[in-house]
N, CA and C of each residue as an Amber inpcrd file, in Angstrom:
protein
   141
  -1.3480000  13.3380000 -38.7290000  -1.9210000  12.5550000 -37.6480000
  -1.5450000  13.1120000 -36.2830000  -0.3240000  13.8880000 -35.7740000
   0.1060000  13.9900000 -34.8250000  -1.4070000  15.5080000 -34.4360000
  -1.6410000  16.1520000 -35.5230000  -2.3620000  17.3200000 -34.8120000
  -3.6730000  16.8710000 -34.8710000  -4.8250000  15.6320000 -34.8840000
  -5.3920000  14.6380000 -34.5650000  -5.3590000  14.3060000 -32.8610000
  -3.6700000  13.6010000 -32.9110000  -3.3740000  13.4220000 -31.4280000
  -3.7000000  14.4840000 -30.6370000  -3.0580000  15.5410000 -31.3240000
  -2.8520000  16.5840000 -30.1850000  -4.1990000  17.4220000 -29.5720000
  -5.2830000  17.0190000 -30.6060000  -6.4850000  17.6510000 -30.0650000
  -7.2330000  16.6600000 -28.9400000  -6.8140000  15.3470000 -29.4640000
  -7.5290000  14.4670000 -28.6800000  -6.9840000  14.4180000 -27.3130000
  -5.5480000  14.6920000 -27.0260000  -5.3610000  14.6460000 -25.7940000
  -5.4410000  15.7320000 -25.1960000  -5.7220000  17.1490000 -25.6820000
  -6.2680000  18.3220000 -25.1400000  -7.5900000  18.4430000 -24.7160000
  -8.1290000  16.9380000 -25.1890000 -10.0040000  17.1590000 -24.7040000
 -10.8250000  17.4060000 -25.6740000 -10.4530000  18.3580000 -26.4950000
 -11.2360000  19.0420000 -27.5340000 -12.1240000  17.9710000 -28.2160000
 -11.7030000  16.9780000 -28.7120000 -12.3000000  16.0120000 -29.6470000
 -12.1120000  14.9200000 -28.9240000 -13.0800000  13.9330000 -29.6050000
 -12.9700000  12.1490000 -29.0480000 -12.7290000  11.4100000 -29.9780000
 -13.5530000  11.8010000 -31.0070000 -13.5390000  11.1180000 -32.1100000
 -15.1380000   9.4870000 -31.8020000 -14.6810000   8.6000000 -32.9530000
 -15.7390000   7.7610000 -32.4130000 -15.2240000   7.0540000 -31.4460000
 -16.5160000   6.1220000 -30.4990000 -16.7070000   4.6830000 -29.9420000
 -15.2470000   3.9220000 -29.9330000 -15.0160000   3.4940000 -31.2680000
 -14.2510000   2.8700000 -31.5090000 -12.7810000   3.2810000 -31.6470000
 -12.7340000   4.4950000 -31.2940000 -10.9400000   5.3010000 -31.5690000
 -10.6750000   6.0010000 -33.1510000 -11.7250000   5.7560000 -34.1410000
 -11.4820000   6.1280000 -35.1670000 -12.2810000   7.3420000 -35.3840000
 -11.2340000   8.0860000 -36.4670000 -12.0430000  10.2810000 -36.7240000
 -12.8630000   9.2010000 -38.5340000 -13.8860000  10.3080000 -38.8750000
 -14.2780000  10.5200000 -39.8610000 -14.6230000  11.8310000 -40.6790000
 -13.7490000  12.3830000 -41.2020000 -13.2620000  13.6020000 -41.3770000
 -14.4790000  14.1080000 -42.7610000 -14.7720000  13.2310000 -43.8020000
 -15.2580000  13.2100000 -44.5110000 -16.6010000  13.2470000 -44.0180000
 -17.3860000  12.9340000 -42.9260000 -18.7210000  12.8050000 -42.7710000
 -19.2160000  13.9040000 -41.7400000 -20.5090000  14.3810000 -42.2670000
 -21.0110000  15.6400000 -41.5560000 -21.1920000  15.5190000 -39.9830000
 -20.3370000  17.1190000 -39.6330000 -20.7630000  17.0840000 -38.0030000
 -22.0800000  17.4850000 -37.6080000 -22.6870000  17.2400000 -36.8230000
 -24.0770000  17.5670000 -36.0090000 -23.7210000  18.9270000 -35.4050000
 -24.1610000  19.3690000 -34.8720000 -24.7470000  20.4820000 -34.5500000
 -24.3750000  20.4280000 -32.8490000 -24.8000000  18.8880000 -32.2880000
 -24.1420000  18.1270000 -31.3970000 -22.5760000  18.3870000 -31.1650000
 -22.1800000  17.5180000 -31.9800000 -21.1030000  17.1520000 -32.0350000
 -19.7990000  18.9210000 -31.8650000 -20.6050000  19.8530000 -33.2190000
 -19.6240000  20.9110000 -32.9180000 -19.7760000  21.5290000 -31.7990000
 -20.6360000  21.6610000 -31.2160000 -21.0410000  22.3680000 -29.9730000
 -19.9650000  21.5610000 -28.6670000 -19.6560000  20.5130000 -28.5220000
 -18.7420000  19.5360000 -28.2790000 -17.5400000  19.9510000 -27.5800000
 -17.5430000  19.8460000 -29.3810000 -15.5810000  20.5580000 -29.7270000
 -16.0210000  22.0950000 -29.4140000 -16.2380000  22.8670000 -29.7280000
 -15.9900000  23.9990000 -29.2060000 -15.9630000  24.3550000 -28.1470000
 -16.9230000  24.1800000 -26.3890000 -16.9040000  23.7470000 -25.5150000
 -15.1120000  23.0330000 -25.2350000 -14.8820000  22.0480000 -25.6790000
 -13.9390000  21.9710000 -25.4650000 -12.6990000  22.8360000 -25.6350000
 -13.1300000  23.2660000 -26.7960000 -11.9140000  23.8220000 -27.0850000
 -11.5280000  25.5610000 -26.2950000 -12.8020000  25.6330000 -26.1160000
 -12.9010000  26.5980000 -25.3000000 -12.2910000  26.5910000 -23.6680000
 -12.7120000  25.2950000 -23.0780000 -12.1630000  24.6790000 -21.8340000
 -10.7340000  24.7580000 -22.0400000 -10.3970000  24.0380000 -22.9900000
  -9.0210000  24.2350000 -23.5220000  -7.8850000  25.1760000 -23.1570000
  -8.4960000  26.3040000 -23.4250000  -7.9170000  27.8610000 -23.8540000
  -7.9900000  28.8170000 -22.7210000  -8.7030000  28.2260000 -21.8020000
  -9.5310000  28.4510000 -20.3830000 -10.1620000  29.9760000 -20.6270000
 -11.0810000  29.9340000 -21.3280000 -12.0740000  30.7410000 -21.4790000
 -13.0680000  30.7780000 -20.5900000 -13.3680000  29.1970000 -20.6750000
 -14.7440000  28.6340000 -20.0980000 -14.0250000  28.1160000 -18.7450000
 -14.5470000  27.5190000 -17.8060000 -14.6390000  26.3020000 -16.9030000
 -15.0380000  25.2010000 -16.9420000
């Protein structure tokens, strides 16, 4: 759970609405584009 936390407070991820991940259910196309973007911001690749 802590490396969960640790993405969420890096930006990378949100997870849902409600505060809860669903790990088991398919990401969109949306959604990864997202996280990567982020994760990219992250790493300061991007801006």
């Amino acid at each position: 759970m802590q490396a969960a936390a640790d993405v969420v407070a890096a930006g990378i991820i949100e997870g849902n609405p409600d505060g809860t991940f669903a790990p088991a259910e398919a990401t969109s196309r949306a959604e990864a584009a997202v996280m990567l973007e982020g994760l990219l911001k992250h790493l300061k690749f991007i801006n």
